[in-house]
mmCIF file of C-alpha atoms in Angstrom:
data_model
loop_
_atom_site.group_PDB
_atom_site.id
_atom_site.type_symbol
_atom_site.label_atom_id
_atom_site.label_comp_id
_atom_site.label_asym_id
_atom_site.label_seq_id
_atom_site.Cartn_x
_atom_site.Cartn_y
_atom_site.Cartn_z
ATOM 1 C CA UNK R 194 13.535 4.210 -9.175
ATOM 2 C CA UNK R 195 15.849 1.512 -7.840
ATOM 3 C CA UNK R 196 16.838 -1.541 -9.906
ATOM 4 C CA UNK R 197 18.482 -4.537 -8.394
ATOM 5 C CA UNK R 198 21.292 -6.569 -9.924
ATOM 6 C CA UNK R 199 21.251 -9.590 -11.887
ATOM 7 C CA UNK R 200 18.771 -12.228 -11.407
ATOM 8 C CA UNK R 201 19.653 -15.960 -10.744
ATOM 9 C CA UNK R 202 17.395 -19.137 -10.615
ATOM 10 C CA UNK R 203 14.875 -19.105 -13.491
ATOM 11 C CA UNK R 204 16.171 -15.900 -14.961
ATOM 12 C CA UNK R 205 14.612 -15.113 -18.375
ATOM 13 C CA UNK R 206 14.018 -12.003 -20.523
ATOM 14 C CA UNK R 207 10.551 -10.630 -20.374
ATOM 15 C CA UNK R 208 8.439 -11.749 -23.192
ATOM 16 C CA UNK R 209 10.519 -14.880 -24.047
ATOM 17 C CA UNK R 210 8.638 -18.177 -23.609
ATOM 18 C CA UNK R 211 9.583 -20.997 -21.263
ATOM 19 C CA UNK R 212 10.924 -24.415 -21.865
ATOM 20 C CA UNK R 213 9.826 -27.634 -20.215
ATOM 21 C CA UNK R 214 13.115 -28.041 -18.477
ATOM 22 C CA UNK R 215 12.612 -24.858 -16.541
ATOM 23 C CA UNK R 216 10.187 -26.791 -14.357
ATOM 24 C CA UNK R 217 9.063 -23.601 -12.513
ATOM 25 C CA UNK R 218 5.333 -24.891 -12.481
ATOM 26 C CA UNK R 219 3.046 -26.929 -14.805
ATOM 27 C CA UNK R 220 1.514 -25.161 -17.695
ATOM 28 C CA UNK R 221 -2.186 -26.030 -18.689
ATOM 29 C CA UNK R 222 -5.178 -24.650 -20.276
ATOM 30 C CA UNK R 223 -6.184 -22.960 -17.213
ATOM 31 C CA UNK R 224 -2.754 -21.146 -16.574
ATOM 32 C CA UNK R 225 -1.267 -18.280 -18.329
ATOM 33 C CA UNK R 226 2.582 -17.793 -17.521
ATOM 34 C CA UNK R 227 3.012 -14.260 -16.126
ATOM 35 C CA UNK R 228 5.729 -11.802 -17.245
ATOM 36 C CA UNK R 229 5.853 -9.867 -13.984
ATOM 37 C CA UNK R 230 4.232 -9.159 -10.630
ATOM 38 C CA UNK R 231 3.910 -5.561 -9.420
ATOM 39 C CA UNK R 232 3.172 -5.010 -5.810
ATOM 40 C CA UNK R 233 2.267 -1.804 -4.062
ATOM 41 C CA UNK R 234 3.947 -1.403 -0.518
ATOM 42 C CA UNK R 235 0.662 -1.809 1.185
ATOM 43 C CA UNK R 236 0.521 -5.372 -0.351
ATOM 44 C CA UNK R 237 3.644 -6.303 1.358
ATOM 45 C CA UNK R 238 2.790 -5.186 4.782
ATOM 46 C CA UNK R 239 -0.236 -3.602 6.714
ATOM 47 C CA UNK R 240 1.468 -0.329 6.465
ATOM 48 C CA UNK R 241 -1.687 1.509 7.804
ATOM 49 C CA UNK R 242 -2.231 -0.730 10.895
ATOM 50 C CA UNK R 243 1.355 -1.859 11.794
ATOM 51 C CA UNK R 244 3.094 1.404 11.063
ATOM 52 C CA UNK R 245 1.022 4.456 10.724
ATOM 53 C CA UNK R 246 -1.048 3.520 14.041
ATOM 54 C CA UNK R 247 2.164 3.118 16.028
ATOM 55 C CA UNK R 248 3.489 6.370 14.737
ATOM 56 C CA UNK R 249 0.325 8.152 15.519
ATOM 57 C CA UNK R 250 0.493 6.673 18.995
ATOM 58 C CA UNK R 251 3.907 8.275 19.418
ATOM 59 C CA UNK R 252 2.471 11.583 18.141
ATOM 60 C CA UNK R 253 -0.315 11.454 20.747
ATOM 61 C CA UNK R 254 2.386 10.843 23.459
ATOM 62 C CA UNK R 255 4.613 13.750 22.133
ATOM 63 C CA UNK R 256 1.502 16.098 22.610
ATOM 64 C CA UNK R 257 0.753 14.560 25.993
ATOM 65 C CA UNK R 258 -2.625 13.536 24.578
ATOM 66 C CA UNK R 259 -3.707 10.294 26.735
ATOM 67 C CA UNK R 260 -4.754 8.211 23.590
ATOM 68 C CA UNK R 261 -3.068 5.081 22.423
ATOM 69 C CA UNK R 262 -4.806 3.319 19.714
ATOM 70 C CA UNK R 263 -5.180 -0.377 20.060
ATOM 71 C CA UNK R 264 -5.455 -2.816 17.149
ATOM 72 C CA UNK R 265 -9.095 -3.157 17.584
ATOM 73 C CA UNK R 266 -9.812 0.467 18.073
ATOM 74 C CA UNK R 267 -7.724 1.433 14.977
ATOM 75 C CA UNK R 268 -9.446 -1.076 12.718
ATOM 76 C CA UNK R 269 -12.861 0.506 13.745
ATOM 77 C CA UNK R 270 -11.439 3.988 12.827
ATOM 78 C CA UNK R 271 -10.279 2.746 9.473
ATOM 79 C CA UNK R 272 -13.736 3.278 8.111
ATOM 80 C CA UNK R 273 -12.705 6.896 7.907
ATOM 81 C CA UNK R 274 -10.265 7.020 4.976
ATOM 82 C CA UNK R 275 -8.552 10.242 5.859
ATOM 83 C CA UNK R 276 -6.112 10.172 8.832
ATOM 84 C CA UNK R 277 -6.980 13.706 10.082
ATOM 85 C CA UNK R 278 -10.649 12.575 10.286
ATOM 86 C CA UNK R 279 -9.667 9.544 12.415
ATOM 87 C CA UNK R 280 -7.752 11.963 14.828
ATOM 88 C CA UNK R 281 -10.645 14.351 14.978
ATOM 89 C CA UNK R 282 -13.052 11.397 15.729
ATOM 90 C CA UNK R 283 -10.855 10.292 18.607
ATOM 91 C CA UNK R 284 -10.166 13.739 19.948
ATOM 92 C CA UNK R 285 -14.033 14.491 20.011
ATOM 93 C CA UNK R 286 -14.588 11.207 21.679
ATOM 94 C CA UNK R 287 -12.546 12.539 24.571
ATOM 95 C CA UNK R 288 -13.522 16.257 24.562
ATOM 96 C CA UNK R 289 -16.687 17.774 26.163
ATOM 97 C CA UNK R 290 -17.911 21.408 26.124
ATOM 98 C CA UNK R 291 -18.664 23.973 23.604
ATOM 99 C CA UNK R 292 -15.013 25.254 23.242
ATOM 100 C CA UNK R 293 -13.789 21.815 22.197
ATOM 101 C CA UNK R 294 -14.587 21.949 18.535
ATOM 102 C CA UNK R 295 -12.110 24.774 17.904
ATOM 103 C CA UNK R 296 -9.439 23.397 20.110
ATOM 104 C CA UNK R 297 -9.461 19.954 18.597
ATOM 105 C CA UNK R 298 -9.334 21.216 15.073
ATOM 106 C CA UNK R 299 -6.057 22.907 15.987
ATOM 107 C CA UNK R 300 -4.776 19.970 17.956
ATOM 108 C CA UNK R 301 -5.582 17.620 15.151
ATOM 109 C CA UNK R 302 -3.478 19.567 12.850
ATOM 110 C CA UNK R 303 -0.520 19.602 15.299
ATOM 111 C CA UNK R 304 -0.915 15.859 15.898
ATOM 112 C CA UNK R 305 -0.891 15.146 12.162
ATOM 113 C CA UNK R 306 2.110 17.417 11.489
ATOM 114 C CA UNK R 307 4.083 15.767 14.248
ATOM 115 C CA UNK R 308 3.278 12.320 12.850
ATOM 116 C CA UNK R 309 4.393 13.139 9.425
ATOM 117 C CA UNK R 310 7.585 14.438 10.854
ATOM 118 C CA UNK R 311 8.056 11.216 13.127
ATOM 119 C CA UNK R 312 7.088 8.635 10.341
ATOM 120 C CA UNK R 313 10.402 8.935 8.475
ATOM 121 C CA UNK R 314 12.309 8.521 11.557
ATOM 122 C CA UNK R 315 10.287 5.687 12.948
ATOM 123 C CA UNK R 316 9.080 3.500 9.902
ATOM 124 C CA UNK R 317 12.084 1.256 9.942
ATOM 125 C CA UNK R 318 12.038 0.610 13.753
ATOM 126 C CA UNK R 319 8.422 -0.238 14.491
ATOM 127 C CA UNK R 320 8.654 -3.881 13.506
ATOM 128 C CA UNK R 321 6.695 -4.020 10.273
ATOM 129 C CA UNK R 322 6.134 -7.581 9.217
ATOM 130 C CA UNK R 323 5.190 -9.074 5.865
ATOM 131 C CA UNK R 324 1.665 -10.093 5.204
ATOM 132 C CA UNK R 325 1.289 -13.946 5.904
ATOM 133 C CA UNK R 326 2.350 -16.019 3.013
ATOM 134 C CA UNK R 327 4.018 -13.179 0.967
ATOM 135 C CA UNK R 328 7.401 -14.846 1.166
ATOM 136 C CA UNK R 329 5.933 -17.768 -0.600
ATOM 137 C CA UNK R 330 4.599 -15.907 -3.644
ATOM 138 C CA UNK R 331 7.798 -13.839 -3.909
ATOM 139 C CA UNK R 332 9.822 -16.929 -3.702
ATOM 140 C CA UNK R 333 7.910 -18.649 -6.304
ATOM 141 C CA UNK R 334 8.317 -15.623 -8.648
ATOM 142 C CA UNK R 335 12.070 -15.499 -7.974
ATOM 143 C CA UNK R 336 12.425 -19.287 -8.708
ATOM 144 C CA UNK R 337 10.457 -18.933 -11.878
ATOM 145 C CA UNK R 338 12.318 -15.962 -13.246
ATOM 146 C CA UNK R 339 9.275 -13.708 -12.955
ATOM 147 C CA UNK R 340 10.483 -10.220 -12.206
ATOM 148 C CA UNK R 341 8.952 -8.286 -9.071
ATOM 149 C CA UNK R 342 8.272 -4.621 -8.862
ATOM 150 C CA UNK R 343 7.180 -2.404 -5.994
ATOM 151 C CA UNK R 344 5.445 0.950 -6.419
ATOM 152 C CA UNK R 345 4.636 3.283 -3.566
ATOM 153 C CA UNK R 346 3.876 6.867 -2.787
ATOM 154 C CA UNK R 347 6.631 6.863 -0.093
ATOM 155 C CA UNK R 348 10.071 8.298 -0.372
ATOM 156 C CA UNK R 349 13.015 6.254 -1.507
ATOM 157 C CA UNK R 350 15.022 6.807 1.639
ATOM 158 C CA UNK R 351 12.838 4.700 3.750
ATOM 159 C CA UNK R 352 11.076 2.618 1.234
ATOM 160 C CA UNK R 353 14.034 0.729 -0.185
ATOM 161 C CA UNK R 354 15.212 -0.448 3.285
ATOM 162 C CA UNK R 355 11.868 -1.312 4.222
ATOM 163 C CA UNK R 356 11.196 -3.430 1.172
ATOM 164 C CA UNK R 357 14.490 -5.384 1.941
ATOM 165 C CA UNK R 358 13.334 -5.823 5.489
ATOM 166 C CA UNK R 359 10.107 -7.297 4.301
ATOM 167 C CA UNK R 360 11.125 -9.462 1.385
ATOM 168 C CA UNK R 361 14.801 -9.739 1.605
ATOM 169 C CA UNK R 362 17.777 -8.788 -0.466
ATOM 170 C CA UNK R 363 17.654 -9.125 -4.317
ATOM 171 C CA UNK R 364 14.071 -10.318 -4.616
ATOM 172 C CA UNK R 365 12.658 -7.181 -6.035
ATOM 173 C CA UNK R 366 13.833 -6.029 -9.713
ATOM 174 C CA UNK R 367 12.780 -2.264 -9.393
ATOM 175 C CA UNK R 368 11.183 -0.034 -6.778
ATOM 176 C CA UNK R 369 9.306 3.086 -8.031
ATOM 177 C CA UNK R 370 8.736 5.829 -5.286
ATOM 178 C CA UNK R 371 7.248 9.219 -5.310
ATOM 179 C CA UNK R 372 10.815 10.499 -6.058
ATOM 180 C CA UNK R 373 10.524 9.092 -9.484
ATOM 181 C CA UNK R 374 7.063 10.278 -10.786
ATOM 182 C CA UNK R 375 5.229 13.558 -10.472
ATOM 183 C CA UNK R 376 1.920 11.987 -9.463
ATOM 184 C CA UNK R 377 2.159 8.616 -7.749
ATOM 185 C CA UNK R 378 -0.590 6.034 -8.690
ATOM 186 C CA UNK R 379 -1.093 5.146 -12.365
ATOM 187 C CA UNK R 380 2.244 6.718 -13.354
ATOM 188 C CA UNK R 381 4.096 4.675 -10.784
ATOM 189 C CA UNK R 382 2.660 1.483 -12.386
ATOM 190 C CA UNK R 383 3.538 2.500 -15.831
ATOM 191 C CA UNK R 384 7.073 3.429 -14.963
ATOM 192 C CA UNK R 385 7.452 0.175 -13.250
ATOM 193 C CA UNK R 386 6.334 -1.752 -16.334
ATOM 194 C CA UNK R 387 8.861 0.383 -18.558
ATOM 195 C CA UNK R 388 11.609 -0.597 -16.065
ATOM 196 C CA UNK R 389 10.749 -4.329 -16.281
ATOM 197 C CA UNK R 390 10.598 -3.984 -20.092
ATOM 198 C CA UNK R 391 7.065 -5.472 -20.107
ATOM 199 C CA UNK R 392 3.561 -4.230 -21.161
ATOM 200 C CA UNK R 393 0.460 -4.579 -19.105
ATOM 201 C CA UNK R 394 -0.277 -8.041 -20.802
ATOM 202 C CA UNK R 395 0.452 -11.082 -18.759
ATOM 203 C CA UNK R 396 1.245 -8.881 -15.683
ATOM 204 C CA UNK R 397 -0.572 -9.070 -12.319
ATOM 205 C CA UNK R 398 -0.682 -6.321 -9.745
ATOM 206 C CA UNK R 399 -1.208 -6.954 -6.052
ATOM 207 C CA UNK R 400 -2.329 -4.117 -3.969
ATOM 208 C CA UNK R 401 -3.196 -3.576 -0.333
ATOM 209 C CA UNK R 402 -5.694 -0.746 -0.601
ATOM 210 C CA UNK R 403 -8.703 0.099 -2.768
ATOM 211 C CA UNK R 404 -7.049 3.221 -3.912
ATOM 212 C CA UNK R 405 -4.231 0.981 -5.120
ATOM 213 C CA UNK R 406 -6.755 -1.157 -6.792
ATOM 214 C CA UNK R 407 -8.226 1.792 -8.768
ATOM 215 C CA UNK R 408 -4.813 3.012 -9.636
ATOM 216 C CA UNK R 409 -3.639 -0.354 -10.843
ATOM 217 C CA UNK R 410 -6.710 -1.067 -12.958
ATOM 218 C CA UNK R 411 -6.417 2.367 -14.460
ATOM 219 C CA UNK R 412 -2.926 1.546 -15.547
ATOM 220 C CA UNK R 413 -4.641 -1.502 -17.451
ATOM 221 C CA UNK R 414 -3.348 -4.171 -14.856
ATOM 222 C CA UNK R 415 -5.275 -7.122 -13.677
ATOM 223 C CA UNK R 416 -5.071 -6.737 -9.964
ATOM 224 C CA UNK R 417 -5.616 -8.756 -6.851
ATOM 225 C CA UNK R 418 -6.548 -6.967 -3.522
ATOM 226 C CA UNK R 419 -5.113 -8.325 -0.232
ATOM 227 C CA UNK R 420 -5.517 -7.256 3.296
ATOM 228 C CA UNK R 421 -9.383 -6.922 3.075
ATOM 229 C CA UNK R 422 -11.525 -8.969 5.384
ATOM 230 C CA UNK R 423 -14.798 -7.467 3.812
ATOM 231 C CA UNK R 424 -14.889 -7.099 0.143
ATOM 232 C CA UNK R 425 -15.131 -3.415 -0.924
ATOM 233 C CA UNK R 426 -17.781 -1.879 -3.126
ATOM 234 C CA UNK R 427 -15.361 -1.889 -5.984
ATOM 235 C CA UNK R 428 -14.244 -5.631 -5.750
ATOM 236 C CA UNK R 429 -15.670 -6.128 -9.270
ATOM 237 C CA UNK R 430 -12.498 -4.588 -10.578
ATOM 238 C CA UNK R 431 -10.327 -7.147 -8.703
ATOM 239 C CA UNK R 432 -9.293 -10.619 -9.825
ATOM 240 C CA UNK R 433 -9.694 -11.683 -6.217
ATOM 241 C CA UNK R 434 -10.097 -10.232 -2.727
ATOM 242 C CA UNK R 435 -8.212 -11.852 -0.018
ATOM 243 C CA UNK R 436 -7.313 -11.289 3.769
ATOM 244 C CA UNK R 437 -3.669 -12.395 3.040
ATOM 245 C CA UNK R 438 -1.478 -14.759 0.959
ATOM 246 C CA UNK R 439 -1.830 -17.846 3.143
ATOM 247 C CA UNK R 440 -4.660 -19.870 4.292
ATOM 248 C CA UNK R 441 -6.278 -23.236 2.942
ATOM 249 C CA UNK R 442 -5.708 -21.854 -0.520
ATOM 250 C CA UNK R 443 -2.556 -19.806 -0.549
ATOM 251 C CA UNK R 444 -1.860 -17.251 -3.163
ATOM 252 C CA UNK R 445 1.058 -18.814 -4.834
ATOM 253 C CA UNK R 446 2.374 -17.950 -8.429
ATOM 254 C CA UNK R 447 0.332 -20.681 -10.031
ATOM 255 C CA UNK R 448 -2.832 -19.270 -8.421
ATOM 256 C CA UNK R 449 -2.153 -15.815 -9.801
ATOM 257 C CA UNK R 450 -1.598 -17.339 -13.301
ATOM 258 C CA UNK R 451 -4.953 -19.282 -13.043
ATOM 259 C CA UNK R 452 -6.861 -16.080 -11.848
ATOM 260 C CA UNK R 453 -5.259 -14.107 -14.854
ATOM 261 C CA UNK R 454 -6.150 -16.772 -17.357
ATOM 262 C CA UNK R 455 -9.780 -16.934 -16.064
ATOM 263 C CA UNK R 456 -10.194 -13.347 -16.278
ATOM 264 C CA UNK R 457 -8.531 -13.283 -19.840
ATOM 265 C CA UNK R 458 -11.086 -16.162 -20.911
ATOM 266 C CA UNK R 459 -13.970 -14.088 -19.505
ATOM 267 C CA UNK R 460 -12.860 -10.944 -21.506
ATOM 268 C CA UNK R 461 -12.392 -12.786 -24.740
ATOM 269 C CA UNK R 462 -15.388 -15.230 -24.567
ATOM 270 C CA UNK R 463 -17.877 -14.646 -27.418
ATOM 271 C CA UNK R 464 -21.349 -13.413 -26.470
ATOM 272 C CA UNK R 465 -24.170 -15.885 -26.210
#
């Protein structure tokens, strides 16, 4: 994992209460001050659409396959959860004849292998951008002294510079990558909590995928799902499902605290 240096504005020790003069945001009955925010990498940027799509296009070109996924086409293909299935579906769409099935299976494997090799080389250069409104939420957390962690199944060599590229230097307290845990997912969230010195109480996770939602909730974290235009089947596990952090009702730190407080109230409310 990677841990950044000292915090500045609003710094506090996890678990220690706030004082009125800190003034980060108002407290009320419907707000629970948070001890930390834990993002997965997909919550910071649309990694699948803005990065993986472009690297796949480069892999197609490397194999002289005349396919370039547009944003609209790739969004349709994303109903297929597996990358190889997306490649196979596209190749089959361009291939006719009984011999094609065997050929495209082999070609799909080669394209996926090439893409995996090219990814580490291209990920920092394809122009990945933060999700709309992300900087406001991270800025709120920094000003309030709420530490931020990022977890990912990616390698540290490219994850750390990408996180700095997306949210800036010094905004993230710790980054947990696949280099730090045997099994990315639940273990990554647990290690992030350990590194921040907090438990899963008063911590909100923000994830950009349904797989991340399942991992975060399995780690006992209240979780917000972003980057979803249509609510997934397991949305019941999420505090909220949002397209991004902006909009008419932006997802700021105070909104996260209200969502957490309401979920806690529902869990502790006495049965009728």
